[in-house]
PDB file of C-alpha atoms in Angstrom:
ATOM      1  CA  MET A   1     113.092 104.320  95.694  1.00  0.00           C
ATOM      2  CA  LYS A   2     110.378 104.554  94.058  1.00  0.00           C
ATOM      3  CA  ALA A   3     106.752 104.606  95.131  1.00  0.00           C
ATOM      4  CA  LEU A   4     103.241 104.691  94.112  1.00  0.00           C
ATOM      5  CA  SER A   5     100.239 104.823  96.428  1.00  0.00           C
ATOM      6  CA  VAL A   6      97.254 102.476  95.473  1.00  0.00           C
ATOM      7  CA  ARG A   7      93.994 102.345  96.973  1.00  0.00           C
ATOM      8  CA  GLN A   8      92.989  99.521  99.145  1.00  0.00           C
ATOM      9  CA  PRO A   9      92.316  96.452  98.564  1.00  0.00           C
ATOM     10  CA  TRP A  10      94.113  96.999  95.099  1.00  0.00           C
ATOM     11  CA  ALA A  11      97.340  97.389  96.986  1.00  0.00           C
ATOM     12  CA  TRP A  12      96.667  93.833  98.732  1.00  0.00           C
ATOM     13  CA  ALA A  13      96.102  92.116  95.676  1.00  0.00           C
ATOM     14  CA  ILE A  14      98.795  93.777  93.655  1.00  0.00           C
ATOM     15  CA  ILE A  15     100.910  92.016  96.397  1.00  0.00           C
ATOM     16  CA  TYR A  16      99.032  89.031  97.516  1.00  0.00           C
ATOM     17  CA  ALA A  17      96.941  87.960  94.624  1.00  0.00           C
ATOM     18  CA  LEU A  18      98.594  88.358  91.326  1.00  0.00           C
ATOM     19  CA  LYS A  19      97.062  91.390  90.023  1.00  0.00           C
ATOM     20  CA  ASN A  20      99.906  92.015  87.403  1.00  0.00           C
ATOM     21  CA  VAL A  21      98.000  95.316  86.053  1.00  0.00           C
ATOM     22  CA  GLU A  22      97.994  98.558  87.251  1.00  0.00           C
ATOM     23  CA  ASN A  23      95.676 101.582  86.087  1.00  0.00           C
ATOM     24  CA  ARG A  24      95.877 104.501  84.943  1.00  0.00           C
ATOM     25  CA  GLY A  25      95.109 107.145  83.021  1.00  0.00           C
ATOM     26  CA  TRP A  26      98.595 108.436  82.678  1.00  0.00           C
ATOM     27  CA  PRO A  27     101.135 106.271  81.280  1.00  0.00           C
ATOM     28  CA  ILE A  28     104.503 105.426  82.982  1.00  0.00           C
ATOM     29  CA  HIS A  29     107.773 105.224  81.386  1.00  0.00           C
ATOM     30  CA  TYR A  30     109.680 104.059  84.655  1.00  0.00           C
ATOM     31  CA  ARG A  31     111.093  99.931  84.463  1.00  0.00           C
ATOM     32  CA  GLY A  32     111.569  98.611  87.372  1.00  0.00           C
ATOM     33  CA  ASP A  33     110.946  98.024  91.079  1.00  0.00           C
ATOM     34  CA  ILE A  34     108.616 100.366  92.625  1.00  0.00           C
ATOM     35  CA  LEU A  35     107.072 100.140  96.571  1.00  0.00           C
ATOM     36  CA  ILE A  36     103.878  99.413  97.067  1.00  0.00           C
ATOM     37  CA  HIS A  37     101.888 102.048  99.158  1.00  0.00           C
ATOM     38  CA  ALA A  38      98.821 100.985 100.499  1.00  0.00           C
ATOM     39  CA  ALA A  39      96.731 104.313 100.392  1.00  0.00           C
ATOM     40  CA  LYS A  40      95.044 105.815 103.977  1.00  0.00           C
ATOM     41  CA  THR A  41      91.742 106.185 102.333  1.00  0.00           C
ATOM     42  CA  CYS A  42      88.986 104.111 101.262  1.00  0.00           C
ATOM     43  CA  THR A  43      85.468 104.083 101.258  1.00  0.00           C
ATOM     44  CA  LYS A  44      83.177 101.239 102.018  1.00  0.00           C
ATOM     45  CA  LYS A  45      81.410 101.679  98.510  1.00  0.00           C
ATOM     46  CA  GLU A  46      84.960 101.620  96.925  1.00  0.00           C
ATOM     47  CA  TYR A  47      85.820  98.660  98.757  1.00  0.00           C
ATOM     48  CA  GLN A  48      82.617  96.847  98.080  1.00  0.00           C
ATOM     49  CA  VAL A  49      83.197  97.567  93.901  1.00  0.00           C
ATOM     50  CA  ALA A  50      86.769  96.268  94.090  1.00  0.00           C
ATOM     51  CA  ARG A  51      85.884  92.996  96.273  1.00  0.00           C
ATOM     52  CA  GLU A  52      83.048  92.573  93.890  1.00  0.00           C
ATOM     53  CA  PHE A  53      85.140  92.581  90.749  1.00  0.00           C
ATOM     54  CA  CYS A  54      88.074  90.433  92.675  1.00  0.00           C
ATOM     55  CA  GLN A  55      85.500  87.666  92.976  1.00  0.00           C
ATOM     56  CA  GLY A  56      85.051  87.623  89.708  1.00  0.00           C
ATOM     57  CA  MET A  57      88.647  87.027  89.285  1.00  0.00           C
ATOM     58  CA  GLY A  58      88.319  84.419  91.701  1.00  0.00           C
ATOM     59  CA  VAL A  59      89.885  86.097  94.508  1.00  0.00           C
ATOM     60  CA  GLU A  60      88.738  86.434  97.964  1.00  0.00           C
ATOM     61  CA  ILE A  61      89.833  89.999  99.486  1.00  0.00           C
ATOM     62  CA  PRO A  62      90.064  90.066 103.142  1.00  0.00           C
ATOM     63  CA  GLU A  63      87.922  92.327 105.365  1.00  0.00           C
ATOM     64  CA  LEU A  64      88.226  96.163 104.856  1.00  0.00           C
ATOM     65  CA  ILE A  65      89.446  96.461 108.458  1.00  0.00           C
ATOM     66  CA  SER A  66      92.436  93.841 108.457  1.00  0.00           C
ATOM     67  CA  LEU A  67      93.724  95.755 105.278  1.00  0.00           C
ATOM     68  CA  ARG A  68      97.135  97.789 105.745  1.00  0.00           C
ATOM     69  CA  ARG A  69      96.906 101.099 105.131  1.00  0.00           C
ATOM     70  CA  GLY A  70      98.968 105.043 105.079  1.00  0.00           C
ATOM     71  CA  GLN A  71     101.979 102.306 104.881  1.00  0.00           C
ATOM     72  CA  VAL A  72     104.590 100.464 102.120  1.00  0.00           C
ATOM     73  CA  ILE A  73     103.599  96.649 102.090  1.00  0.00           C
ATOM     74  CA  GLY A  74     105.451  95.376  99.467  1.00  0.00           C
ATOM     75  CA  VAL A  75     107.490  95.756  96.433  1.00  0.00           C
ATOM     76  CA  VAL A  76     107.025  95.068  92.148  1.00  0.00           C
ATOM     77  CA  THR A  77     108.349  95.372  89.481  1.00  0.00           C
ATOM     78  CA  ILE A  78     107.125  97.694  86.494  1.00  0.00           C
ATOM     79  CA  VAL A  79     107.600  96.041  83.108  1.00  0.00           C
ATOM     80  CA  ASN A  80     105.557  97.290  80.397  1.00  0.00           C
ATOM     81  CA  CYS A  81     103.121 100.152  80.024  1.00  0.00           C
ATOM     82  CA  LYS A  82     100.222 100.295  77.235  1.00  0.00           C
ATOM     83  CA  PHE A  83      97.370 102.115  76.654  1.00  0.00           C
ATOM     84  CA  SER A  84      94.075 100.071  75.980  1.00  0.00           C
ATOM     85  CA  GLN A  85      90.531 100.818  74.761  1.00  0.00           C
ATOM     86  CA  VAL A  86      89.160  97.413  75.698  1.00  0.00           C
ATOM     87  CA  ALA A  87      88.821  95.567  79.039  1.00  0.00           C
ATOM     88  CA  CYS A  88      91.093  92.429  79.711  1.00  0.00           C
ATOM     89  CA  GLY A  89      92.044  90.377  83.067  1.00  0.00           C
ATOM     90  CA  TRP A  90      92.571  92.905  85.796  1.00  0.00           C
ATOM     91  CA  GLY A  91      92.908  96.090  82.975  1.00  0.00           C
ATOM     92  CA  MET A  92      89.952  98.318  82.565  1.00  0.00           C
ATOM     93  CA  PRO A  93      89.101 100.005  79.766  1.00  0.00           C
ATOM     94  CA  GLU A  94      90.240 103.217  78.635  1.00  0.00           C
ATOM     95  CA  GLN A  95      92.908 102.929  80.340  1.00  0.00           C
ATOM     96  CA  TYR A  96      96.847 102.531  80.847  1.00  0.00           C
ATOM     97  CA  HIS A  97      97.847  99.208  81.919  1.00  0.00           C
ATOM     98  CA  TRP A  98     100.800  99.139  84.056  1.00  0.00           C
ATOM     99  CA  LYS A  99     102.300  95.634  83.410  1.00  0.00           C
ATOM    100  CA  LEU A 100     103.688  94.242  87.102  1.00  0.00           C
ATOM    101  CA  GLU A 101     105.763  91.159  87.827  1.00  0.00           C
ATOM    102  CA  ASN A 102     107.628  90.118  90.632  1.00  0.00           C
ATOM    103  CA  PRO A 103     105.268  91.251  93.582  1.00  0.00           C
ATOM    104  CA  ARG A 104     107.243  90.669  96.892  1.00  0.00           C
ATOM    105  CA  GLU A 105     105.790  91.595 100.339  1.00  0.00           C
ATOM    106  CA  ILE A 106     108.111  93.408 102.715  1.00  0.00           C
ATOM    107  CA  ALA A 107     107.786  94.497 106.612  1.00  0.00           C
ATOM    108  CA  PRO A 108     105.060  97.349 106.696  1.00  0.00           C
ATOM    109  CA  ILE A 109     106.594 101.043 106.739  1.00  0.00           C
ATOM    110  CA  PRO A 110     104.179 103.532 108.068  1.00  0.00           C
ATOM    111  CA  TYR A 111     104.241 106.393 105.288  1.00  0.00           C
ATOM    112  CA  ILE A 112     102.218 109.686 104.194  1.00  0.00           C
ATOM    113  CA  GLY A 113     101.591 108.641 100.441  1.00  0.00           C
ATOM    114  CA  GLN A 114     101.813 111.096  97.446  1.00  0.00           C
ATOM    115  CA  LEU A 115      99.794 111.771  94.361  1.00  0.00           C
ATOM    116  CA  GLY A 116     101.827 110.423  91.188  1.00  0.00           C
ATOM    117  CA  ILE A 117     105.407 108.590  91.272  1.00  0.00           C
ATOM    118  CA  PHE A 118     107.517 109.554  94.863  1.00  0.00           C
ATOM    119  CA  GLU A 119     110.533 109.059  96.619  1.00  0.00           C
ATOM    120  CA  VAL A 120     110.790 106.683 100.015  1.00  0.00           C
ATOM    121  CA  PRO A 121     114.309 107.892 101.650  1.00  0.00           C
ATOM    122  CA  ASP A 122     116.305 104.891 101.001  1.00  0.00           C
ATOM    123  CA  ASP A 123     117.107 104.003 104.689  1.00  0.00           C
ATOM    124  CA  LEU A 124     113.793 103.385 105.532  1.00  0.00           C
ATOM    125  CA  VAL A 125     113.564 100.462 103.223  1.00  0.00           C
ATOM    126  CA  MET A 126     116.869  99.303 103.779  1.00  0.00           C
ATOM    127  CA  GLU A 127     115.640  98.810 107.895  1.00  0.00           C
ATOM    128  CA  VAL A 128     113.025  96.484 106.682  1.00  0.00           C
ATOM    129  CA  ALA A 129     114.566  94.831 103.771  1.00  0.00           C
ATOM    130  CA  ALA A 130     117.893  93.957 106.014  1.00  0.00           C
TER     131      ALA A 130
END
């Protein structure tokens, strides 16, 4: 199954806080379900910037130490992708806004993330989905 690494706390926000836009510098043509992998790295500064942004969206995120990292944590459906020059909701300016729907939590799968879209073996996903 296809997967995307997302730094925390953004990965948490996609699965648990209805973050319905993923901001990327490149478009995606794929439509359908994709695993959300919580990247292993997150600096305190990155976390603080994200925390302030989320608070502005009315979302309180968990403390950094309690966020899962280096694991697949959920599934979301990519339904659209458009470039935007302006910020809107979760969307940042001058980014491709990947429109996300139907976030679902799954039992965490320890996995090493990769840049771009990558594949996670179906047998790993089936174990936690069963």
